[in-house]
Structure formats: structure tokens, C-alpha cells
Amino acid sequence: ENARRDKTGRFCLYEARMSEELLCFVQIGQALRQALEQHQFELYYQPQIDLGSGRVVGAEALIRWNRPGHGLVVPGHFIGAAEESGLIRPIGRWVLHEACRQATSWRAAGWTGLKVAVNLSAIQFRHASIRWDVFDALEVSGLPAESLELELTESLLLADGEELSTTLQQWKAAGIQLAIDDFGTGYSSLSYLKRLAVDKIKIDRSFVSNLLEDDQDRCIVKAILQMAQSLHVSTVAEGIE
């Protein structure tokens, strides 16, 4: 049908696997809707540890799908479908509320210094309501804004739009912490570090996992650390668990 409508002389090829992939995508979308309704999502928390003192200073919220018949499903197997189907917003809203609720429980138990980190995807961020979804999660849970850290990608921060800047400025003004996820794997421009006054950068595991064997990775990590220290930005090393 696409080839018939195309007036430029191009043609399209069909393979049976295309129908299989489409069917799988539709099935996952339907299953994700049921997962939201039936409370099949869970949050796991990866501790962030200060290597100098050994103290746990924060925890990153990691979503898992406890899918019936499939066991525990990691985000890489369903977040893409959630983004394509538009379900990323209600799923992301649930993550924000659940992470803030859990952090509030930790504070009530005496862990007042812990921050909870929540990852926001670029597609999730494009929803106009994301700004208020974050504030709503804080208000409902009673969590102080200073205890919430939002992880954003480099590509998102480089999208220098007025609405983006306004949203980030309002979050910063409220005391919410901003972190760059997978630092060093995206664009080379570093101007956003100054323009947006981020609080933390996360060194991607691709640089960290081979530190002992790879001289280039070691040099890159040292350069990132020196730059971060000069800018008074804290760092998190991924992949050392």
C-alpha cells in the first residue's frame, strides 16, 4: 500500500517477520495497559554510595515489570513499547509517585539524608504535564524537593527550547536536583553544564567497567572527574557494582 501511494518511483519490500514484530508490539502494548491496571510494576532501588565514607547517600529507582508467565522483565524489554504507545506518561507518573512515597518512608525511619533518583526519558519529558507531574508527586508524598533527583539525558538537555528551560528552572528553584545520565556517550557540547547548572553527572559504565585494563577509559574518567570538581558538580560512577 505504501509503495502504491508513493509517487517518487520507490518501492517497499515486505517480510513475514514484519507482521510478527507488529503483532508482538501490539501484544506488549495491551499487556502494559493491564500491568498498570493490575499493579504489576515494581520499583527496585540501587544504592548510591560515597566511596570516601562508605555511606549510602541516595538510591536510584529502577522499574521492573512482574509480568505473569514471564517473570521479572527489565526496562529494556518494554520501555520502547511504552514510549511508542504513549503509555510512558502514566507509567512514568507511577514511578515518580512510588519513588517519592518510598523516600518519604525512609525519612520517617530516620534516613533523612537520602536522595531518591528517578530517570526521565526524552519522550516522557515532551509531555506538557511533566512539570506538574513532578510537583504533584512531591506534594502527595510530602517529600522535600531537595530529596528528589531527576536524571536526564544529554540529548534532552541540549534541546535548547524555552519550555525546556522554564521547566528546568522551576525544578531547580524548588530545590530539585538535576543529574545527567550516561554522561560522555551523547553530544560533545558541554555548554549545557554552565547554562542549566546541573548538580550531578553520571559517568557511563562503558568508561568505568574497564578502568583497570584500558588506559583510554582511565584518561577519560580522570578528565571527567577533574572537570566536575572544577565546576563543583558531584559525580556518580556507573557499573562498579
PDB file of C-alpha atoms in Angstrom:
ATOM      1  CA  GLU A   1       0.000   0.000   0.000  1.00  0.00           C
ATOM      2  CA  ASN A   2       2.839   2.396   0.870  1.00  0.00           C
ATOM      3  CA  ALA A   3       4.581   1.648  -2.410  1.00  0.00           C
ATOM      4  CA  ARG A   4       1.358   2.151  -4.401  1.00  0.00           C
ATOM      5  CA  ARG A   5       0.786   5.597  -2.883  1.00  0.00           C
ATOM      6  CA  ASP A   6       4.392   6.717  -3.308  1.00  0.00           C
ATOM      7  CA  LYS A   7       4.757   8.950  -6.412  1.00  0.00           C
ATOM      8  CA  THR A   8       8.566   9.003  -6.490  1.00  0.00           C
ATOM      9  CA  GLY A   9       9.085   5.566  -8.009  1.00  0.00           C
ATOM     10  CA  ARG A  10      10.258   3.952  -4.783  1.00  0.00           C
ATOM     11  CA  PHE A  11       9.116   0.515  -3.706  1.00  0.00           C
ATOM     12  CA  CYS A  12       8.699  -1.318  -0.424  1.00  0.00           C
ATOM     13  CA  LEU A  13       9.591  -4.874   0.482  1.00  0.00           C
ATOM     14  CA  TYR A  14       7.536  -6.983   2.813  1.00  0.00           C
ATOM     15  CA  GLU A  15       8.859  -9.740   5.045  1.00  0.00           C
ATOM     16  CA  ALA A  16       6.848 -12.067   7.230  1.00  0.00           C
ATOM     17  CA  ARG A  17       8.813 -11.025  10.318  1.00  0.00           C
ATOM     18  CA  MET A  18       7.329  -7.524   9.985  1.00  0.00           C
ATOM     19  CA  SER A  19       3.876  -8.863  10.818  1.00  0.00           C
ATOM     20  CA  GLU A  20       5.324 -10.835  13.707  1.00  0.00           C
ATOM     21  CA  GLU A  21       7.082  -7.747  15.098  1.00  0.00           C
ATOM     22  CA  LEU A  22       3.912  -5.653  14.743  1.00  0.00           C
ATOM     23  CA  LEU A  23       1.841  -8.319  16.491  1.00  0.00           C
ATOM     24  CA  CYS A  24       4.403  -8.516  19.303  1.00  0.00           C
ATOM     25  CA  PHE A  25       4.348  -4.728  19.668  1.00  0.00           C
ATOM     26  CA  VAL A  26       0.537  -4.668  19.877  1.00  0.00           C
ATOM     27  CA  GLN A  27       0.519  -7.502  22.403  1.00  0.00           C
ATOM     28  CA  ILE A  28       3.097  -5.793  24.612  1.00  0.00           C
ATOM     29  CA  GLY A  29       1.094  -2.558  24.472  1.00  0.00           C
ATOM     30  CA  GLN A  30      -2.041  -4.363  25.589  1.00  0.00           C
ATOM     31  CA  ALA A  31      -0.120  -6.184  28.310  1.00  0.00           C
ATOM     32  CA  LEU A  32       1.350  -2.900  29.577  1.00  0.00           C
ATOM     33  CA  ARG A  33      -2.135  -1.431  29.951  1.00  0.00           C
ATOM     34  CA  GLN A  34      -3.122  -4.466  32.010  1.00  0.00           C
ATOM     35  CA  ALA A  35       0.090  -4.130  34.018  1.00  0.00           C
ATOM     36  CA  LEU A  36      -0.883  -0.603  35.035  1.00  0.00           C
ATOM     37  CA  GLU A  37      -4.402  -1.649  35.958  1.00  0.00           C
ATOM     38  CA  GLN A  38      -3.286  -4.764  37.858  1.00  0.00           C
ATOM     39  CA  HIS A  39      -0.289  -3.174  39.644  1.00  0.00           C
ATOM     40  CA  GLN A  40       2.309  -5.453  38.069  1.00  0.00           C
ATOM     41  CA  PHE A  41       5.110  -2.866  38.146  1.00  0.00           C
ATOM     42  CA  GLU A  42       7.659  -2.790  40.961  1.00  0.00           C
ATOM     43  CA  LEU A  43      10.495  -0.459  41.891  1.00  0.00           C
ATOM     44  CA  TYR A  44      13.897  -1.720  42.950  1.00  0.00           C
ATOM     45  CA  TYR A  45      16.449   0.646  44.448  1.00  0.00           C
ATOM     46  CA  GLN A  46      20.137   0.659  43.609  1.00  0.00           C
ATOM     47  CA  PRO A  47      22.155   2.364  46.378  1.00  0.00           C
ATOM     48  CA  GLN A  48      24.468   5.267  45.628  1.00  0.00           C
ATOM     49  CA  ILE A  49      27.461   5.070  47.947  1.00  0.00           C
ATOM     50  CA  ASP A  50      30.007   7.719  48.896  1.00  0.00           C
ATOM     51  CA  LEU A  51      33.283   5.896  48.254  1.00  0.00           C
ATOM     52  CA  GLY A  52      35.148   8.109  50.728  1.00  0.00           C
ATOM     53  CA  SER A  53      32.971   7.397  53.748  1.00  0.00           C
ATOM     54  CA  GLY A  54      31.108   4.264  52.678  1.00  0.00           C
ATOM     55  CA  ARG A  55      27.785   5.926  53.490  1.00  0.00           C
ATOM     56  CA  VAL A  56      24.677   5.335  51.406  1.00  0.00           C
ATOM     57  CA  VAL A  57      23.731   8.817  50.180  1.00  0.00           C
ATOM     58  CA  GLY A  58      20.989   8.001  47.713  1.00  0.00           C
ATOM     59  CA  ALA A  59      19.143   5.358  45.753  1.00  0.00           C
ATOM     60  CA  GLU A  60      18.178   5.136  42.092  1.00  0.00           C
ATOM     61  CA  ALA A  61      14.671   3.863  41.376  1.00  0.00           C
ATOM     62  CA  LEU A  62      14.693   1.058  38.802  1.00  0.00           C
ATOM     63  CA  ILE A  63      11.395  -0.159  37.362  1.00  0.00           C
ATOM     64  CA  ARG A  64      10.690  -3.846  36.832  1.00  0.00           C
ATOM     65  CA  TRP A  65       7.643  -5.489  35.299  1.00  0.00           C
ATOM     66  CA  ASN A  66       6.483  -8.570  37.175  1.00  0.00           C
ATOM     67  CA  ARG A  67       4.743  -9.974  34.110  1.00  0.00           C
ATOM     68  CA  PRO A  68       2.667 -13.133  34.666  1.00  0.00           C
ATOM     69  CA  GLY A  69       4.214 -16.067  32.844  1.00  0.00           C
ATOM     70  CA  HIS A  70       7.417 -14.160  32.057  1.00  0.00           C
ATOM     71  CA  GLY A  71       8.916 -13.378  35.445  1.00  0.00           C
ATOM     72  CA  LEU A  72      10.674 -10.104  36.183  1.00  0.00           C
ATOM     73  CA  VAL A  73      11.092  -8.052  32.975  1.00  0.00           C
ATOM     74  CA  VAL A  74      13.778  -5.342  32.781  1.00  0.00           C
ATOM     75  CA  PRO A  75      13.036  -1.900  31.221  1.00  0.00           C
ATOM     76  CA  GLY A  76      14.994  -2.564  28.051  1.00  0.00           C
ATOM     77  CA  HIS A  77      12.324  -5.057  27.017  1.00  0.00           C
ATOM     78  CA  PHE A  78       9.286  -2.812  27.419  1.00  0.00           C
ATOM     79  CA  ILE A  79      10.150   0.898  27.746  1.00  0.00           C
ATOM     80  CA  GLY A  80      10.406   1.280  23.962  1.00  0.00           C
ATOM     81  CA  ALA A  81       6.883  -0.096  23.538  1.00  0.00           C
ATOM     82  CA  ALA A  82       5.672   2.149  26.360  1.00  0.00           C
ATOM     83  CA  GLU A  83       7.103   5.198  24.602  1.00  0.00           C
ATOM     84  CA  GLU A  84       5.685   4.249  21.205  1.00  0.00           C
ATOM     85  CA  SER A  85       2.222   3.503  22.605  1.00  0.00           C
ATOM     86  CA  GLY A  86       2.019   6.657  24.730  1.00  0.00           C
ATOM     87  CA  LEU A  87       1.951   4.665  27.980  1.00  0.00           C
ATOM     88  CA  ILE A  88       5.257   6.132  29.127  1.00  0.00           C
ATOM     89  CA  ARG A  89       3.455   9.047  30.759  1.00  0.00           C
ATOM     90  CA  PRO A  90       1.166   7.053  33.115  1.00  0.00           C
ATOM     91  CA  ILE A  91       3.998   4.591  33.819  1.00  0.00           C
ATOM     92  CA  GLY A  92       6.429   7.440  34.464  1.00  0.00           C
ATOM     93  CA  ARG A  93       3.899   9.180  36.698  1.00  0.00           C
ATOM     94  CA  TRP A  94       3.513   5.980  38.728  1.00  0.00           C
ATOM     95  CA  VAL A  95       7.305   5.710  39.097  1.00  0.00           C
ATOM     96  CA  LEU A  96       7.548   9.299  40.355  1.00  0.00           C
ATOM     97  CA  HIS A  97       4.789   8.835  42.919  1.00  0.00           C
ATOM     98  CA  GLU A  98       6.053   5.455  44.143  1.00  0.00           C
ATOM     99  CA  ALA A  99       9.680   6.623  44.408  1.00  0.00           C
ATOM    100  CA  CYS A 100       8.673   9.749  46.342  1.00  0.00           C
ATOM    101  CA  ARG A 101       6.414   7.695  48.618  1.00  0.00           C
ATOM    102  CA  GLN A 102       9.255   5.280  49.379  1.00  0.00           C
ATOM    103  CA  ALA A 103      11.727   8.108  50.031  1.00  0.00           C
ATOM    104  CA  THR A 104       9.250   9.643  52.466  1.00  0.00           C
ATOM    105  CA  SER A 105       9.061   6.313  54.299  1.00  0.00           C
ATOM    106  CA  TRP A 106      12.865   6.216  54.531  1.00  0.00           C
ATOM    107  CA  ARG A 107      12.884   9.724  56.009  1.00  0.00           C
ATOM    108  CA  ALA A 108      10.275   8.701  58.585  1.00  0.00           C
ATOM    109  CA  ALA A 109      12.540   5.771  59.532  1.00  0.00           C
ATOM    110  CA  GLY A 110      15.438   8.130  60.170  1.00  0.00           C
ATOM    111  CA  TRP A 111      17.211   8.116  56.783  1.00  0.00           C
ATOM    112  CA  THR A 112      16.752  11.843  56.315  1.00  0.00           C
ATOM    113  CA  GLY A 113      19.861  12.391  54.182  1.00  0.00           C
ATOM    114  CA  LEU A 114      18.898  10.015  51.368  1.00  0.00           C
ATOM    115  CA  LYS A 115      18.003  11.282  47.895  1.00  0.00           C
ATOM    116  CA  VAL A 116      15.931   9.219  45.500  1.00  0.00           C
ATOM    117  CA  ALA A 117      16.855   9.398  41.807  1.00  0.00           C
ATOM    118  CA  VAL A 118      14.266   8.942  39.057  1.00  0.00           C
ATOM    119  CA  ASN A 119      15.094   8.674  35.364  1.00  0.00           C
ATOM    120  CA  LEU A 120      13.031  10.709  32.876  1.00  0.00           C
ATOM    121  CA  SER A 121      13.082   9.655  29.232  1.00  0.00           C
ATOM    122  CA  ALA A 122      13.143  12.278  26.490  1.00  0.00           C
ATOM    123  CA  ILE A 123       9.726  11.182  25.202  1.00  0.00           C
ATOM    124  CA  GLN A 124       8.255  11.316  28.701  1.00  0.00           C
ATOM    125  CA  PHE A 125       9.707  14.802  29.135  1.00  0.00           C
ATOM    126  CA  ARG A 126       7.975  16.082  25.973  1.00  0.00           C
ATOM    127  CA  HIS A 127       4.566  15.776  27.601  1.00  0.00           C
ATOM    128  CA  ALA A 128       3.487  19.266  28.630  1.00  0.00           C
ATOM    129  CA  SER A 129       2.329  17.990  32.018  1.00  0.00           C
ATOM    130  CA  ILE A 130       5.693  16.537  33.102  1.00  0.00           C
ATOM    131  CA  ARG A 131       6.497  19.693  35.067  1.00  0.00           C
ATOM    132  CA  TRP A 132       3.367  19.306  37.174  1.00  0.00           C
ATOM    133  CA  ASP A 133       3.622  15.515  37.389  1.00  0.00           C
ATOM    134  CA  VAL A 134       6.875  16.007  39.319  1.00  0.00           C
ATOM    135  CA  PHE A 135       5.470  18.664  41.645  1.00  0.00           C
ATOM    136  CA  ASP A 136       2.327  16.603  42.206  1.00  0.00           C
ATOM    137  CA  ALA A 137       4.389  13.553  43.249  1.00  0.00           C
ATOM    138  CA  LEU A 138       6.244  15.700  45.790  1.00  0.00           C
ATOM    139  CA  GLU A 139       3.047  17.229  47.169  1.00  0.00           C
ATOM    140  CA  VAL A 140       1.152  13.954  47.510  1.00  0.00           C
ATOM    141  CA  SER A 141       4.079  12.167  49.196  1.00  0.00           C
ATOM    142  CA  GLY A 142       5.213  15.082  51.344  1.00  0.00           C
ATOM    143  CA  LEU A 143       8.810  14.564  50.203  1.00  0.00           C
ATOM    144  CA  PRO A 144      11.014  17.687  50.334  1.00  0.00           C
ATOM    145  CA  ALA A 145      12.081  18.746  46.842  1.00  0.00           C
ATOM    146  CA  GLU A 146      15.747  18.577  47.918  1.00  0.00           C
ATOM    147  CA  SER A 147      15.373  14.806  48.366  1.00  0.00           C
ATOM    148  CA  LEU A 148      14.390  14.207  44.736  1.00  0.00           C
ATOM    149  CA  GLU A 149      16.910  13.895  41.936  1.00  0.00           C
ATOM    150  CA  LEU A 150      15.819  13.763  38.282  1.00  0.00           C
ATOM    151  CA  GLU A 151      18.102  12.028  35.793  1.00  0.00           C
ATOM    152  CA  LEU A 152      18.048  13.475  32.272  1.00  0.00           C
ATOM    153  CA  THR A 153      19.912  12.536  29.100  1.00  0.00           C
ATOM    154  CA  GLU A 154      22.451  14.761  27.357  1.00  0.00           C
ATOM    155  CA  SER A 155      20.356  14.883  24.176  1.00  0.00           C
ATOM    156  CA  LEU A 156      17.407  16.205  26.176  1.00  0.00           C
ATOM    157  CA  LEU A 157      19.456  18.920  27.870  1.00  0.00           C
ATOM    158  CA  LEU A 158      20.831  20.093  24.533  1.00  0.00           C
ATOM    159  CA  ALA A 159      17.328  20.724  23.174  1.00  0.00           C
ATOM    160  CA  ASP A 160      17.521  24.428  23.976  1.00  0.00           C
ATOM    161  CA  GLY A 161      13.815  25.247  23.932  1.00  0.00           C
ATOM    162  CA  GLU A 162      12.038  27.868  26.004  1.00  0.00           C
ATOM    163  CA  GLU A 163       9.655  25.362  27.578  1.00  0.00           C
ATOM    164  CA  LEU A 164      12.540  23.054  28.486  1.00  0.00           C
ATOM    165  CA  SER A 165      14.479  25.878  30.141  1.00  0.00           C
ATOM    166  CA  THR A 166      11.398  27.088  32.030  1.00  0.00           C
ATOM    167  CA  THR A 167      10.668  23.604  33.360  1.00  0.00           C
ATOM    168  CA  LEU A 168      14.253  23.014  34.490  1.00  0.00           C
ATOM    169  CA  GLN A 169      14.463  26.455  36.083  1.00  0.00           C
ATOM    170  CA  GLN A 170      11.269  25.851  38.060  1.00  0.00           C
ATOM    171  CA  TRP A 171      12.540  22.486  39.268  1.00  0.00           C
ATOM    172  CA  LYS A 172      15.879  23.991  40.272  1.00  0.00           C
ATOM    173  CA  ALA A 173      14.188  26.910  42.038  1.00  0.00           C
ATOM    174  CA  ALA A 174      12.129  24.431  44.061  1.00  0.00           C
ATOM    175  CA  GLY A 175      15.296  22.610  45.150  1.00  0.00           C
ATOM    176  CA  ILE A 176      15.040  19.515  42.956  1.00  0.00           C
ATOM    177  CA  GLN A 177      18.434  18.101  41.951  1.00  0.00           C
ATOM    178  CA  LEU A 178      19.289  17.548  38.277  1.00  0.00           C
ATOM    179  CA  ALA A 179      21.650  14.807  37.090  1.00  0.00           C
ATOM    180  CA  ILE A 180      22.972  13.906  33.631  1.00  0.00           C
ATOM    181  CA  ASP A 181      22.605  10.196  32.917  1.00  0.00           C
ATOM    182  CA  ASP A 182      25.193   8.260  30.855  1.00  0.00           C
ATOM    183  CA  PHE A 183      27.490  11.283  30.646  1.00  0.00           C
ATOM    184  CA  GLY A 184      30.001  11.213  27.793  1.00  0.00           C
ATOM    185  CA  THR A 185      28.042   8.981  25.419  1.00  0.00           C
ATOM    186  CA  GLY A 186      25.991  11.699  23.720  1.00  0.00           C
ATOM    187  CA  TYR A 187      26.867  15.047  22.198  1.00  0.00           C
ATOM    188  CA  SER A 188      30.254  16.679  22.646  1.00  0.00           C
ATOM    189  CA  SER A 189      28.970  20.165  23.544  1.00  0.00           C
ATOM    190  CA  LEU A 190      29.385  20.920  27.236  1.00  0.00           C
ATOM    191  CA  SER A 191      27.725  24.342  27.279  1.00  0.00           C
ATOM    192  CA  TYR A 192      24.614  22.980  28.980  1.00  0.00           C
ATOM    193  CA  LEU A 193      26.668  22.260  32.127  1.00  0.00           C
ATOM    194  CA  LYS A 194      27.010  26.002  32.632  1.00  0.00           C
ATOM    195  CA  ARG A 195      23.667  27.093  31.185  1.00  0.00           C
ATOM    196  CA  LEU A 196      21.484  24.697  33.157  1.00  0.00           C
ATOM    197  CA  ALA A 197      23.579  24.445  36.335  1.00  0.00           C
ATOM    198  CA  VAL A 198      23.239  20.691  36.730  1.00  0.00           C
ATOM    199  CA  ASP A 199      24.060  19.166  40.119  1.00  0.00           C
ATOM    200  CA  LYS A 200      25.478  15.778  39.169  1.00  0.00           C
ATOM    201  CA  ILE A 201      26.898  13.832  36.238  1.00  0.00           C
ATOM    202  CA  LYS A 202      26.805  10.045  35.995  1.00  0.00           C
ATOM    203  CA  ILE A 203      29.860   8.570  34.266  1.00  0.00           C
ATOM    204  CA  ASP A 204      28.634   5.897  31.862  1.00  0.00           C
ATOM    205  CA  ARG A 205      29.504   2.293  32.673  1.00  0.00           C
ATOM    206  CA  SER A 206      31.168   1.883  29.276  1.00  0.00           C
ATOM    207  CA  PHE A 207      34.009   4.054  30.618  1.00  0.00           C
ATOM    208  CA  VAL A 208      34.033   2.590  34.123  1.00  0.00           C
ATOM    209  CA  SER A 209      33.853  -1.173  33.623  1.00  0.00           C
ATOM    210  CA  ASN A 210      37.334  -1.477  32.053  1.00  0.00           C
ATOM    211  CA  LEU A 211      39.205   1.098  34.138  1.00  0.00           C
ATOM    212  CA  LEU A 212      41.837  -1.383  35.275  1.00  0.00           C
ATOM    213  CA  GLU A 213      42.652  -2.636  31.770  1.00  0.00           C
ATOM    214  CA  ASP A 214      42.027   0.308  29.419  1.00  0.00           C
ATOM    215  CA  ASP A 215      44.305   3.369  29.533  1.00  0.00           C
ATOM    216  CA  GLN A 216      41.935   5.403  27.342  1.00  0.00           C
ATOM    217  CA  ASP A 217      38.954   4.789  29.626  1.00  0.00           C
ATOM    218  CA  ARG A 218      41.094   5.748  32.596  1.00  0.00           C
ATOM    219  CA  CYS A 219      42.104   9.031  30.944  1.00  0.00           C
ATOM    220  CA  ILE A 220      38.508   9.843  30.029  1.00  0.00           C
ATOM    221  CA  VAL A 221      37.264   9.211  33.566  1.00  0.00           C
ATOM    222  CA  LYS A 222      40.066  11.309  35.058  1.00  0.00           C
ATOM    223  CA  ALA A 223      39.206  14.172  32.700  1.00  0.00           C
ATOM    224  CA  ILE A 224      35.518  13.993  33.628  1.00  0.00           C
ATOM    225  CA  LEU A 225      36.343  13.986  37.344  1.00  0.00           C
ATOM    226  CA  GLN A 226      38.695  16.968  37.036  1.00  0.00           C
ATOM    227  CA  MET A 227      36.120  18.933  35.065  1.00  0.00           C
ATOM    228  CA  ALA A 228      33.342  18.071  37.532  1.00  0.00           C
ATOM    229  CA  GLN A 229      35.455  19.113  40.511  1.00  0.00           C
ATOM    230  CA  SER A 230      36.303  22.431  38.856  1.00  0.00           C
ATOM    231  CA  LEU A 231      32.592  23.084  38.230  1.00  0.00           C
ATOM    232  CA  HIS A 232      31.635  21.921  41.752  1.00  0.00           C
ATOM    233  CA  VAL A 233      29.457  19.168  40.278  1.00  0.00           C
ATOM    234  CA  SER A 234      29.262  15.804  42.004  1.00  0.00           C
ATOM    235  CA  THR A 235      29.787  12.535  40.109  1.00  0.00           C
ATOM    236  CA  VAL A 236      28.415   9.014  40.176  1.00  0.00           C
ATOM    237  CA  ALA A 237      30.315   6.105  38.599  1.00  0.00           C
ATOM    238  CA  GLU A 238      28.025   3.570  36.971  1.00  0.00           C
ATOM    239  CA  GLY A 239      28.904  -0.082  36.646  1.00  0.00           C
ATOM    240  CA  ILE A 240      31.120  -0.663  39.678  1.00  0.00           C
ATOM    241  CA  GLU A 241      28.640  -2.892  41.458  1.00  0.00           C
TER     242      GLU A 241
END
